[in-house]
Amino acid sequence: MEWGESLKKTIHVYHTNDLHSHFENWPRIRRFLQDRKKWHEEEGEDVFIFDLGDHVDRSHPMTEGTLGKGNIDLLNEANYDAVTIGNNEGITLPKEGLDTLYDNALFPVTLANLFYESGERPEWALPSIVFELSHGMKIGLTGATAFFSGAYEQLGWKLTPPIEELKKQVNELSKQADLIVVLSHLGIYEDEKIALEIPEADVVIGAHTHHLLHEGKEVNGTLLAAAGKFGYYVGHVMIEVDIERKQITGKKARVYKTSEELDAPLDEQRQVNKFIEAGKQALSQPVVHLPAPLSSEWFAPSELPQLLCEALREWCGADCAILNAGIVLEGLEAGIVTKYDIHKMLPHPINPCLIELSGAELKEVLKQTLDDKWPHLVIKGLGFRGKLMGQFVYDRLEADLDHYLFTVGGEDIHPDKQYKLATLDMFAYGQFFPEIYRAPVKTYFMPEFLRDVMEWKLLHHGYQLEE
């Protein structure tokens, strides 16, 4: 062995992102990370495990039932060293839910661009962290989350532009650390921007846009790494350093495919079922008593989508409402209905939304809802946790293209009159309907989800629990 070789060490960083509570992949991931950490430590190598956010997704009953604290327990068990947050932690939880989410965390949270309305940083959100390595070098860590400033402000937070904050943190870290890693829940294009504008960042581990970089990507001397979504992959960054000169001599990245390269524990399915049962137990509170079942159909008129559409209009104080029947995943049986039943029916992290449109714009939207393409259209993202769009459902609206009849509350829609339309926030974000997407006046109801609106409606519809 030559003299110089003994001065080189490898720092291992394992990373996950955008799990979205896909706990069916978690038993393998947890076992892999625990085994790898033990293995590297026994070899005398420095090893870190980081999560890039959106580990929490309230579509899973355990996450919903514990408001994400069950996810933190899982991260603790897998020996994570640090995390940052994604928009699912940030804006699908009520303010108090996020503010207490990490109370029992055994790891720090680095988050440079989140503040209270007063401008103070939450105690749990560290703008940066410095870890001292076994051989004396130091690794600096900072993180930032996607700039959904309006949503954060509505919940009582203040969010600042992420790259501006990262520049400040990296500038300070460069005085303290020998290498710098950025945890970015910003998306691939922002990660490339970080590499170009903050060259002092040695590694940027990315998330949010669910991008997968099999062998990383070098931009302006910075290594970008990312591991896709839903726990389908685990990422691994290897940083070779010269400990005498305290310099990086090499960087590379790879990913491991969970279904093929990670060993399954013998009790894998039992663990997955246990997560669901924990959620079912946490959401077991009775809500209402139904004297008869309520049906849900995606391609024909049915009771629950219509009831939800009516509830949406009432909740938002609107003139009328539309939604797609595919949003209601199943019906309700007669008898006691629990929070778990309502969650299973409406697992989406989707908020009610009020849109102000002219009559001419509303007519255009209604015409578009009559298009035959919608019912069987597969929808992904935008908070939708179902499969197909389903047919459109209306409340206090009539749309008859054959007779060119468009009414609100039984009266013809006047093209110049302003109307308030209640709908789903996914139609305001996605370009399904250009008129809705471009509408200048939109009001989002947060942190309530559709299931909260449905629960409210069922309670006010006379389905009270029996004494």
Tab-separated table of C-alpha atoms in Angstrom:
chain	number	residue	atom	x	y	z
A	1	MET	CA	0.000	0.000	0.000
A	2	GLU	CA	1.332	3.421	-0.940
A	3	TRP	CA	1.601	6.103	1.733
A	4	GLY	CA	-1.020	8.423	0.186
A	5	GLU	CA	-3.767	5.806	0.211
A	6	SER	CA	-4.089	5.749	3.992
A	7	LEU	CA	-4.966	9.440	3.957
A	8	LYS	CA	-8.106	8.883	1.887
A	9	LYS	CA	-11.437	8.149	3.515
A	10	THR	CA	-14.954	7.736	2.117
A	11	ILE	CA	-17.980	9.459	3.660
A	12	HIS	CA	-21.229	7.629	2.916
A	13	VAL	CA	-24.567	9.465	2.692
A	14	TYR	CA	-27.787	7.475	2.232
A	15	HIS	CA	-30.913	9.410	1.342
A	16	THR	CA	-34.667	9.006	0.864
A	17	ASN	CA	-37.266	11.454	-0.392
A	18	ASP	CA	-40.936	11.768	-1.262
A	19	LEU	CA	-41.943	8.515	0.438
A	20	HIS	CA	-45.499	9.909	0.708
A	21	SER	CA	-46.263	7.316	3.405
A	22	HIS	CA	-45.837	4.415	0.969
A	23	PHE	CA	-45.131	2.166	3.924
A	24	GLU	CA	-45.343	-0.962	1.780
A	25	ASN	CA	-41.696	-0.200	0.904
A	26	TRP	CA	-40.625	0.826	4.389
A	27	PRO	CA	-39.685	-2.560	5.974
A	28	ARG	CA	-37.014	-3.126	3.307
A	29	ILE	CA	-35.770	0.452	3.491
A	30	ARG	CA	-35.532	0.413	7.271
A	31	ARG	CA	-33.643	-2.895	7.329
A	32	PHE	CA	-31.271	-1.747	4.574
A	33	LEU	CA	-30.438	1.552	6.292
A	34	GLN	CA	-29.948	-0.061	9.688
A	35	ASP	CA	-27.671	-2.736	8.210
A	36	ARG	CA	-25.667	-0.276	6.127
A	37	LYS	CA	-25.130	2.097	9.047
A	38	LYS	CA	-23.893	-0.731	11.261
A	39	TRP	CA	-21.645	-2.071	8.495
A	40	HIS	CA	-19.959	1.287	7.759
A	41	GLU	CA	-19.501	2.102	11.432
A	42	GLU	CA	-17.865	-1.296	12.029
A	43	GLU	CA	-15.486	-0.480	9.166
A	44	GLY	CA	-14.629	2.837	10.800
A	45	GLU	CA	-16.312	4.861	8.043
A	46	ASP	CA	-18.463	7.951	8.538
A	47	VAL	CA	-22.059	7.389	7.472
A	48	PHE	CA	-25.148	9.606	7.431
A	49	ILE	CA	-28.818	9.021	6.604
A	50	PHE	CA	-30.936	11.972	5.443
A	51	ASP	CA	-34.566	12.407	4.354
A	52	LEU	CA	-35.532	15.157	1.932
A	53	GLY	CA	-39.171	15.640	2.959
A	54	ASP	CA	-42.658	14.495	1.938
A	55	HIS	CA	-42.141	11.399	4.065
A	56	VAL	CA	-45.523	12.364	5.540
A	57	ASP	CA	-48.666	11.897	3.444
A	58	ARG	CA	-52.038	12.024	5.153
A	59	SER	CA	-53.533	9.652	2.580
A	60	HIS	CA	-52.216	6.795	4.745
A	61	PRO	CA	-54.385	6.115	7.817
A	62	MET	CA	-51.416	5.884	10.215
A	63	THR	CA	-50.119	9.268	9.098
A	64	GLU	CA	-53.606	10.741	9.332
A	65	GLY	CA	-54.312	9.179	12.717
A	66	THR	CA	-51.045	10.425	14.240
A	67	LEU	CA	-50.780	13.650	12.194
A	68	GLY	CA	-47.386	12.473	10.982
A	69	LYS	CA	-45.870	11.589	14.344
A	70	GLY	CA	-45.948	7.900	13.375
A	71	ASN	CA	-43.678	8.775	10.448
A	72	ILE	CA	-41.208	10.401	12.825
A	73	ASP	CA	-41.133	7.219	14.925
A	74	LEU	CA	-40.177	5.285	11.789
A	75	LEU	CA	-37.372	7.724	10.976
A	76	ASN	CA	-36.116	7.367	14.555
A	77	GLU	CA	-36.079	3.567	14.293
A	78	ALA	CA	-34.088	3.735	11.053
A	79	ASN	CA	-31.448	5.963	12.696
A	80	TYR	CA	-31.779	9.032	10.481
A	81	ASP	CA	-29.225	11.762	11.142
A	82	ALA	CA	-31.114	14.774	9.765
A	83	VAL	CA	-34.085	15.727	7.576
A	84	THR	CA	-35.661	18.676	5.880
A	85	ILE	CA	-39.374	19.129	5.223
A	86	GLY	CA	-41.453	18.925	2.077
A	87	ASN	CA	-44.699	20.644	1.223
A	88	ASN	CA	-46.661	17.689	2.629
A	89	GLU	CA	-45.195	18.275	6.080
A	90	GLY	CA	-45.442	22.035	5.571
A	91	ILE	CA	-48.911	22.712	4.199
A	92	THR	CA	-51.032	19.579	4.660
A	93	LEU	CA	-50.662	19.764	8.435
A	94	PRO	CA	-52.263	22.528	10.520
A	95	LYS	CA	-49.730	24.982	11.928
A	96	GLU	CA	-49.658	23.358	15.356
A	97	GLY	CA	-49.294	19.966	13.687
A	98	LEU	CA	-46.088	21.016	11.928
A	99	ASP	CA	-44.837	22.945	14.941
A	100	THR	CA	-45.038	19.799	17.105
A	101	LEU	CA	-44.322	17.187	14.415
A	102	TYR	CA	-40.691	16.692	15.442
A	103	ASP	CA	-41.168	16.871	19.224
A	104	ASN	CA	-40.004	13.263	19.631
A	105	ALA	CA	-37.464	13.239	16.798
A	106	LEU	CA	-34.039	11.820	17.638
A	107	PHE	CA	-32.512	13.802	14.763
A	108	PRO	CA	-32.324	17.498	13.849
A	109	VAL	CA	-34.368	19.231	11.132
A	110	THR	CA	-32.499	21.651	8.887
A	111	LEU	CA	-34.740	24.206	7.220
A	112	ALA	CA	-33.402	27.613	6.265
A	113	ASN	CA	-36.470	29.324	4.791
A	114	LEU	CA	-39.305	28.798	7.303
A	115	PHE	CA	-40.203	31.371	9.985
A	116	TYR	CA	-43.046	32.313	12.278
A	117	GLU	CA	-45.078	35.347	11.197
A	118	SER	CA	-42.981	37.371	13.672
A	119	GLY	CA	-39.850	36.580	11.674
A	120	GLU	CA	-38.403	34.275	14.345
A	121	ARG	CA	-37.205	30.823	13.444
A	122	PRO	CA	-38.954	27.832	15.068
A	123	GLU	CA	-36.631	26.172	17.560
A	124	TRP	CA	-36.921	22.867	15.721
A	125	ALA	CA	-35.950	24.317	12.308
A	126	LEU	CA	-32.184	24.753	12.263
A	127	PRO	CA	-30.891	26.862	9.379
A	128	SER	CA	-27.726	24.746	9.242
A	129	ILE	CA	-25.887	21.960	11.056
A	130	VAL	CA	-22.193	21.081	11.306
A	131	PHE	CA	-21.209	17.459	11.916
A	132	GLU	CA	-17.651	16.637	12.989
A	133	LEU	CA	-16.338	13.501	11.315
A	134	SER	CA	-14.234	10.780	12.965
A	135	HIS	CA	-11.040	12.014	11.292
A	136	GLY	CA	-11.502	15.654	12.222
A	137	MET	CA	-13.056	17.028	9.041
A	138	LYS	CA	-16.437	18.763	9.239
A	139	ILE	CA	-19.505	18.416	7.043
A	140	GLY	CA	-21.924	21.339	6.826
A	141	LEU	CA	-25.599	20.698	6.163
A	142	THR	CA	-28.430	23.041	5.239
A	143	GLY	CA	-31.865	22.570	3.722
A	144	ALA	CA	-34.821	24.378	2.184
A	145	THR	CA	-38.356	23.612	1.084
A	146	ALA	CA	-40.453	24.564	-1.941
A	147	PHE	CA	-41.611	28.180	-2.085
A	148	PHE	CA	-45.380	27.795	-1.668
A	149	SER	CA	-45.429	31.075	0.201
A	150	GLY	CA	-49.164	31.825	-0.123
A	151	ALA	CA	-50.220	28.494	1.385
A	152	TYR	CA	-47.726	28.798	4.251
A	153	GLU	CA	-48.893	32.353	4.990
A	154	GLN	CA	-52.516	31.231	5.112
A	155	LEU	CA	-51.553	28.679	7.768
A	156	GLY	CA	-49.693	31.287	9.813
A	157	TRP	CA	-46.104	30.749	8.643
A	158	LYS	CA	-43.667	32.959	6.761
A	159	LEU	CA	-41.665	31.374	3.945
A	160	THR	CA	-38.722	33.104	2.296
A	161	PRO	CA	-37.176	32.484	-1.148
A	162	PRO	CA	-35.146	29.285	-0.713
A	163	ILE	CA	-32.084	29.977	-2.829
A	164	GLU	CA	-31.530	33.347	-1.129
A	165	GLU	CA	-31.557	31.625	2.267
A	166	LEU	CA	-29.314	28.804	1.059
A	167	LYS	CA	-26.756	31.333	-0.179
A	168	LYS	CA	-26.595	32.871	3.306
A	169	GLN	CA	-26.245	29.495	5.015
A	170	VAL	CA	-23.660	28.110	2.599
A	171	ASN	CA	-21.637	31.301	2.927
A	172	GLU	CA	-21.496	30.810	6.707
A	173	LEU	CA	-20.904	27.060	6.461
A	174	SER	CA	-17.961	27.569	4.118
A	175	LYS	CA	-16.148	29.264	7.022
A	176	GLN	CA	-16.812	26.320	9.369
A	177	ALA	CA	-16.984	23.127	7.312
A	178	ASP	CA	-14.698	21.270	4.904
A	179	LEU	CA	-17.549	20.075	2.689
A	180	ILE	CA	-21.157	21.203	2.291
A	181	VAL	CA	-24.313	19.192	1.536
A	182	VAL	CA	-27.663	20.823	0.691
A	183	LEU	CA	-30.948	19.006	1.361
A	184	SER	CA	-33.288	20.451	-1.268
A	185	HIS	CA	-37.029	19.932	-1.440
A	186	LEU	CA	-37.144	22.346	-4.366
A	187	GLY	CA	-37.094	20.243	-7.543
A	188	ILE	CA	-34.545	19.371	-10.202
A	189	TYR	CA	-34.489	22.794	-11.922
A	190	GLU	CA	-33.882	24.617	-8.654
A	191	ASP	CA	-31.178	22.074	-7.762
A	192	GLU	CA	-29.368	22.912	-11.003
A	193	LYS	CA	-29.751	26.588	-10.161
A	194	ILE	CA	-28.178	25.984	-6.733
A	195	ALA	CA	-25.208	24.305	-8.434
A	196	LEU	CA	-24.748	27.282	-10.736
A	197	GLU	CA	-25.330	30.060	-8.182
A	198	ILE	CA	-23.817	28.451	-5.066
A	199	PRO	CA	-20.669	26.672	-6.265
A	200	GLU	CA	-19.494	26.188	-2.646
A	201	ALA	CA	-22.174	23.487	-2.300
A	202	ASP	CA	-20.382	20.189	-2.916
A	203	VAL	CA	-23.475	17.966	-3.027
A	204	VAL	CA	-27.156	18.816	-3.555
A	205	ILE	CA	-29.556	15.994	-2.697
A	206	GLY	CA	-32.899	16.703	-4.314
A	207	ALA	CA	-36.604	15.957	-4.020
A	208	HIS	CA	-40.081	17.385	-4.732
A	209	THR	CA	-40.215	16.765	-8.497
A	210	HIS	CA	-39.754	13.005	-7.933
A	211	HIS	CA	-36.770	12.934	-10.272
A	212	LEU	CA	-34.423	9.959	-10.307
A	213	LEU	CA	-30.696	10.341	-10.987
A	214	HIS	CA	-29.314	6.798	-11.258
A	215	GLU	CA	-25.659	7.888	-11.089
A	216	GLY	CA	-26.080	11.474	-10.009
A	217	LYS	CA	-25.428	14.453	-12.229
A	218	GLU	CA	-22.562	16.915	-12.103
A	219	VAL	CA	-23.377	20.572	-12.685
A	220	ASN	CA	-20.679	23.216	-12.338
A	221	GLY	CA	-18.622	20.895	-10.156
A	222	THR	CA	-21.518	20.156	-7.792
A	223	LEU	CA	-22.890	16.613	-7.563
A	224	LEU	CA	-26.680	16.366	-7.766
A	225	ALA	CA	-28.346	13.227	-6.369
A	226	ALA	CA	-31.987	12.141	-6.181
A	227	ALA	CA	-33.908	8.929	-5.513
A	228	GLY	CA	-37.289	9.258	-7.230
A	229	LYS	CA	-40.471	8.771	-5.212
A	230	PHE	CA	-42.554	6.503	-2.963
A	231	GLY	CA	-39.540	4.581	-1.623
A	232	TYR	CA	-38.985	2.828	-4.937
A	233	TYR	CA	-35.282	3.660	-4.544
A	234	VAL	CA	-32.763	4.561	-1.840
A	235	GLY	CA	-29.918	6.894	-2.791
A	236	HIS	CA	-26.245	6.599	-1.846
A	237	VAL	CA	-23.636	9.356	-2.206
A	238	MET	CA	-19.963	8.525	-1.685
A	239	ILE	CA	-17.570	11.400	-0.986
A	240	GLU	CA	-13.887	10.549	-1.006
A	241	VAL	CA	-11.725	12.951	1.003
A	242	ASP	CA	-8.041	13.504	1.694
A	243	ILE	CA	-8.050	13.904	5.471
A	244	GLU	CA	-4.587	15.461	5.603
A	245	ARG	CA	-5.412	18.242	3.152
A	246	LYS	CA	-9.088	18.281	4.213
A	247	GLN	CA	-10.135	18.216	0.580
A	248	ILE	CA	-12.631	16.291	-1.525
A	249	THR	CA	-10.888	14.004	-4.016
A	250	GLY	CA	-13.939	12.347	-5.560
A	251	LYS	CA	-17.750	12.242	-5.533
A	252	LYS	CA	-20.187	9.745	-6.965
A	253	ALA	CA	-23.805	8.694	-6.531
A	254	ARG	CA	-25.961	5.668	-7.145
A	255	VAL	CA	-29.401	4.325	-6.236
A	256	TYR	CA	-30.664	0.937	-5.025
A	257	LYS	CA	-33.987	-0.362	-6.339
A	258	THR	CA	-36.052	-1.318	-3.303
A	259	SER	CA	-37.995	-4.163	-4.934
A	260	GLU	CA	-34.888	-5.842	-6.372
A	261	GLU	CA	-31.806	-4.862	-4.373
A	262	LEU	CA	-33.106	-4.558	-0.805
A	263	ASP	CA	-33.757	-7.696	1.215
A	264	ALA	CA	-37.250	-8.201	2.578
A	265	PRO	CA	-37.634	-8.895	6.306
A	266	LEU	CA	-39.364	-12.211	7.021
A	267	ASP	CA	-42.307	-10.338	8.553
A	268	GLU	CA	-42.557	-7.710	5.784
A	269	GLN	CA	-46.286	-8.069	5.165
A	270	ARG	CA	-47.039	-8.193	8.887
A	271	GLN	CA	-45.221	-4.866	9.307
A	272	VAL	CA	-47.148	-3.281	6.422
A	273	ASN	CA	-50.459	-4.519	7.848
A	274	LYS	CA	-49.466	-3.225	11.272
A	275	PHE	CA	-49.086	0.307	9.885
A	276	ILE	CA	-52.626	0.148	8.473
A	277	GLU	CA	-54.053	-1.306	11.680
A	278	ALA	CA	-52.372	1.427	13.734
A	279	GLY	CA	-54.093	4.008	11.558
A	280	LYS	CA	-57.422	2.239	11.737
A	281	GLN	CA	-57.189	2.198	15.523
A	282	ALA	CA	-56.203	5.865	15.714
A	283	LEU	CA	-59.183	6.805	13.503
A	284	SER	CA	-61.730	4.519	15.165
A	285	GLN	CA	-63.838	7.365	16.646
A	286	PRO	CA	-67.507	7.120	15.591
A	287	VAL	CA	-68.783	10.157	13.668
A	288	VAL	CA	-72.345	9.490	12.489
A	289	HIS	CA	-74.954	6.743	12.251
A	290	LEU	CA	-76.410	6.045	8.798
A	291	PRO	CA	-79.891	4.500	8.676
A	292	ALA	CA	-79.154	3.258	5.138
A	293	PRO	CA	-76.030	2.958	2.952
A	294	LEU	CA	-74.871	5.866	0.787
A	295	SER	CA	-73.584	4.932	-2.650
A	296	SER	CA	-70.729	6.254	-4.745
A	297	GLU	CA	-70.430	5.710	-8.503
A	298	TRP	CA	-67.835	7.210	-10.817
A	299	PHE	CA	-69.758	6.977	-14.092
A	300	ALA	CA	-73.383	7.475	-13.011
A	301	PRO	CA	-75.253	9.766	-10.601
A	302	SER	CA	-74.897	8.682	-6.960
A	303	GLU	CA	-75.515	9.985	-3.478
A	304	LEU	CA	-72.107	10.674	-1.924
A	305	PRO	CA	-70.501	12.722	-4.715
A	306	GLN	CA	-73.696	14.785	-4.930
A	307	LEU	CA	-73.757	15.269	-1.155
A	308	LEU	CA	-70.105	16.333	-1.165
A	309	CYS	CA	-70.721	18.778	-4.014
A	310	GLU	CA	-73.574	20.381	-2.091
A	311	ALA	CA	-71.428	20.496	1.043
A	312	LEU	CA	-68.577	22.121	-0.874
A	313	ARG	CA	-70.858	24.938	-2.039
A	314	GLU	CA	-72.211	25.502	1.459
A	315	TRP	CA	-68.769	25.357	3.096
A	316	CYS	CA	-67.297	27.900	0.674
A	317	GLY	CA	-70.347	30.195	0.627
A	318	ALA	CA	-70.527	29.831	-3.158
A	319	ASP	CA	-73.252	30.264	-5.767
A	320	CYS	CA	-72.592	26.825	-7.236
A	321	ALA	CA	-70.135	23.933	-7.171
A	322	ILE	CA	-68.525	21.269	-9.338
A	323	LEU	CA	-66.363	18.254	-8.586
A	324	ASN	CA	-65.470	14.946	-10.215
A	325	ALA	CA	-67.153	11.776	-8.975
A	326	GLY	CA	-63.813	9.902	-8.959
A	327	ILE	CA	-62.798	11.915	-5.907
A	328	VAL	CA	-65.094	9.712	-3.744
A	329	LEU	CA	-63.328	6.343	-3.683
A	330	GLU	CA	-66.083	4.238	-2.131
A	331	GLY	CA	-69.510	4.322	-0.527
A	332	LEU	CA	-70.566	4.118	3.124
A	333	GLU	CA	-72.375	1.206	4.737
A	334	ALA	CA	-75.383	1.611	6.997
A	335	GLY	CA	-74.664	1.904	10.708
A	336	ILE	CA	-71.786	3.560	12.570
A	337	VAL	CA	-69.388	5.526	10.351
A	338	THR	CA	-65.948	6.236	11.833
A	339	LYS	CA	-63.234	8.722	10.945
A	340	TYR	CA	-61.401	5.798	9.345
A	341	ASP	CA	-64.358	5.122	7.031
A	342	ILE	CA	-64.467	8.759	5.937
A	343	HIS	CA	-60.702	8.863	5.473
A	344	LYS	CA	-60.788	5.693	3.346
A	345	MET	CA	-63.496	7.293	1.208
A	346	LEU	CA	-61.649	10.635	0.833
A	347	PRO	CA	-57.915	10.130	1.529
A	348	HIS	CA	-56.805	13.077	-0.611
A	349	PRO	CA	-54.851	16.053	0.775
A	350	ILE	CA	-57.128	18.327	-1.262
A	351	ASN	CA	-58.575	21.581	0.057
A	352	PRO	CA	-61.832	23.304	-0.872
A	353	CYS	CA	-61.348	26.244	-3.215
A	354	LEU	CA	-63.541	29.199	-4.144
A	355	ILE	CA	-63.091	30.678	-7.626
A	356	GLU	CA	-64.600	33.933	-8.886
A	357	LEU	CA	-65.516	33.761	-12.581
A	358	SER	CA	-67.536	35.800	-15.019
A	359	GLY	CA	-70.615	34.130	-16.466
A	360	ALA	CA	-68.813	33.755	-19.807
A	361	GLU	CA	-65.903	31.997	-18.089
A	362	LEU	CA	-68.224	29.773	-16.048
A	363	LYS	CA	-70.022	28.696	-19.239
A	364	GLU	CA	-66.699	27.713	-20.799
A	365	VAL	CA	-65.829	25.628	-17.750
A	366	LEU	CA	-69.214	23.888	-17.889
A	367	LYS	CA	-68.820	23.134	-21.591
A	368	GLN	CA	-65.445	21.555	-20.896
A	369	THR	CA	-66.846	19.362	-18.101
A	370	LEU	CA	-69.175	17.757	-20.657
A	371	ASP	CA	-66.262	16.431	-22.723
A	372	ASP	CA	-66.320	12.636	-23.075
A	373	LYS	CA	-62.592	12.435	-22.279
A	374	TRP	CA	-63.019	13.064	-18.527
A	375	PRO	CA	-64.675	10.021	-16.898
A	376	HIS	CA	-61.934	7.495	-17.763
A	377	LEU	CA	-59.004	9.921	-17.572
A	378	VAL	CA	-56.250	8.675	-15.231
A	379	ILE	CA	-55.171	11.430	-12.818
A	380	LYS	CA	-51.833	11.550	-11.000
A	381	GLY	CA	-50.531	14.146	-8.589
A	382	LEU	CA	-52.080	17.468	-7.492
A	383	GLY	CA	-53.173	15.813	-4.256
A	384	PHE	CA	-55.438	13.296	-6.019
A	385	ARG	CA	-55.088	9.850	-4.426
A	386	GLY	CA	-57.663	8.036	-6.552
A	387	LYS	CA	-57.490	6.477	-10.015
A	388	LEU	CA	-59.910	7.977	-12.525
A	389	MET	CA	-61.556	11.375	-12.906
A	390	GLY	CA	-65.125	10.060	-13.146
A	391	GLN	CA	-68.015	12.129	-14.445
A	392	PHE	CA	-68.603	15.674	-13.243
A	393	VAL	CA	-71.115	16.432	-10.523
A	394	TYR	CA	-72.879	19.796	-10.153
A	395	ASP	CA	-74.695	21.649	-7.396
A	396	ARG	CA	-77.014	24.555	-8.296
A	397	LEU	CA	-75.679	24.290	-11.825
A	398	GLU	CA	-77.244	22.946	-14.998
A	399	ALA	CA	-75.327	22.342	-18.203
A	400	ASP	CA	-77.148	21.065	-21.295
A	401	LEU	CA	-75.079	21.475	-24.438
A	402	ASP	CA	-77.781	20.053	-26.736
A	403	HIS	CA	-80.169	22.857	-25.790
A	404	TYR	CA	-77.358	25.304	-24.964
A	405	LEU	CA	-78.790	25.695	-21.473
A	406	PHE	CA	-76.522	26.911	-18.659
A	407	THR	CA	-78.041	27.980	-15.359
A	408	VAL	CA	-77.070	28.817	-11.782
A	409	GLY	CA	-79.848	28.329	-9.247
A	410	GLY	CA	-82.353	27.920	-12.070
A	411	GLU	CA	-81.480	31.255	-13.739
A	412	ASP	CA	-79.635	31.636	-17.010
A	413	ILE	CA	-75.953	32.467	-16.607
A	414	HIS	CA	-75.330	36.077	-17.578
A	415	PRO	CA	-71.973	36.470	-19.350
A	416	ASP	CA	-71.022	39.697	-17.547
A	417	LYS	CA	-72.161	38.715	-14.061
A	418	GLN	CA	-69.629	37.466	-11.485
A	419	TYR	CA	-70.185	34.043	-9.927
A	420	LYS	CA	-68.568	32.226	-7.026
A	421	LEU	CA	-67.735	28.629	-7.892
A	422	ALA	CA	-66.737	26.098	-5.217
A	423	THR	CA	-64.456	23.314	-6.410
A	424	LEU	CA	-61.272	21.358	-5.614
A	425	ASP	CA	-57.913	23.068	-5.284
A	426	MET	CA	-56.411	20.615	-7.813
A	427	PHE	CA	-58.432	22.338	-10.540
A	428	ALA	CA	-56.932	25.671	-9.500
A	429	TYR	CA	-53.354	24.329	-9.625
A	430	GLY	CA	-53.551	22.067	-12.661
A	431	GLN	CA	-54.407	23.222	-16.144
A	432	PHE	CA	-57.562	21.144	-16.501
A	433	PHE	CA	-59.671	24.248	-17.051
A	434	PRO	CA	-57.822	27.336	-18.335
A	435	GLU	CA	-60.501	29.702	-17.014
A	436	ILE	CA	-60.113	28.355	-13.471
A	437	TYR	CA	-56.328	28.207	-13.685
A	438	ARG	CA	-56.134	31.838	-14.851
A	439	ALA	CA	-58.796	33.215	-12.480
A	440	PRO	CA	-57.255	36.123	-10.524
A	441	VAL	CA	-59.416	35.597	-7.424
A	442	LYS	CA	-59.016	32.232	-5.710
A	443	THR	CA	-59.631	31.459	-2.047
A	444	TYR	CA	-58.213	28.274	-0.559
A	445	PHE	CA	-59.737	26.843	2.618
A	446	MET	CA	-56.900	25.474	4.762
A	447	PRO	CA	-56.080	23.260	6.570
A	448	GLU	CA	-59.464	21.560	5.989
A	449	PHE	CA	-59.601	18.698	3.489
A	450	LEU	CA	-62.575	17.302	1.577
A	451	ARG	CA	-63.091	14.665	4.269
A	452	ASP	CA	-63.544	17.434	6.845
A	453	VAL	CA	-66.222	18.980	4.636
A	454	MET	CA	-67.920	15.614	4.221
A	455	GLU	CA	-67.848	14.915	7.948
A	456	TRP	CA	-69.359	18.352	8.603
A	457	LYS	CA	-72.086	17.694	6.028
A	458	LEU	CA	-72.970	14.267	7.388
A	459	LEU	CA	-73.249	15.693	10.892
A	460	HIS	CA	-75.491	18.516	9.665
A	461	HIS	CA	-77.554	16.191	7.509
A	462	GLY	CA	-79.245	14.620	10.479
A	463	TYR	CA	-77.149	11.456	10.728
A	464	GLN	CA	-76.416	11.945	14.423
A	465	LEU	CA	-75.038	9.149	16.551
A	466	GLU	CA	-77.682	7.291	18.501
A	467	GLU	CA	-77.743	7.942	22.221
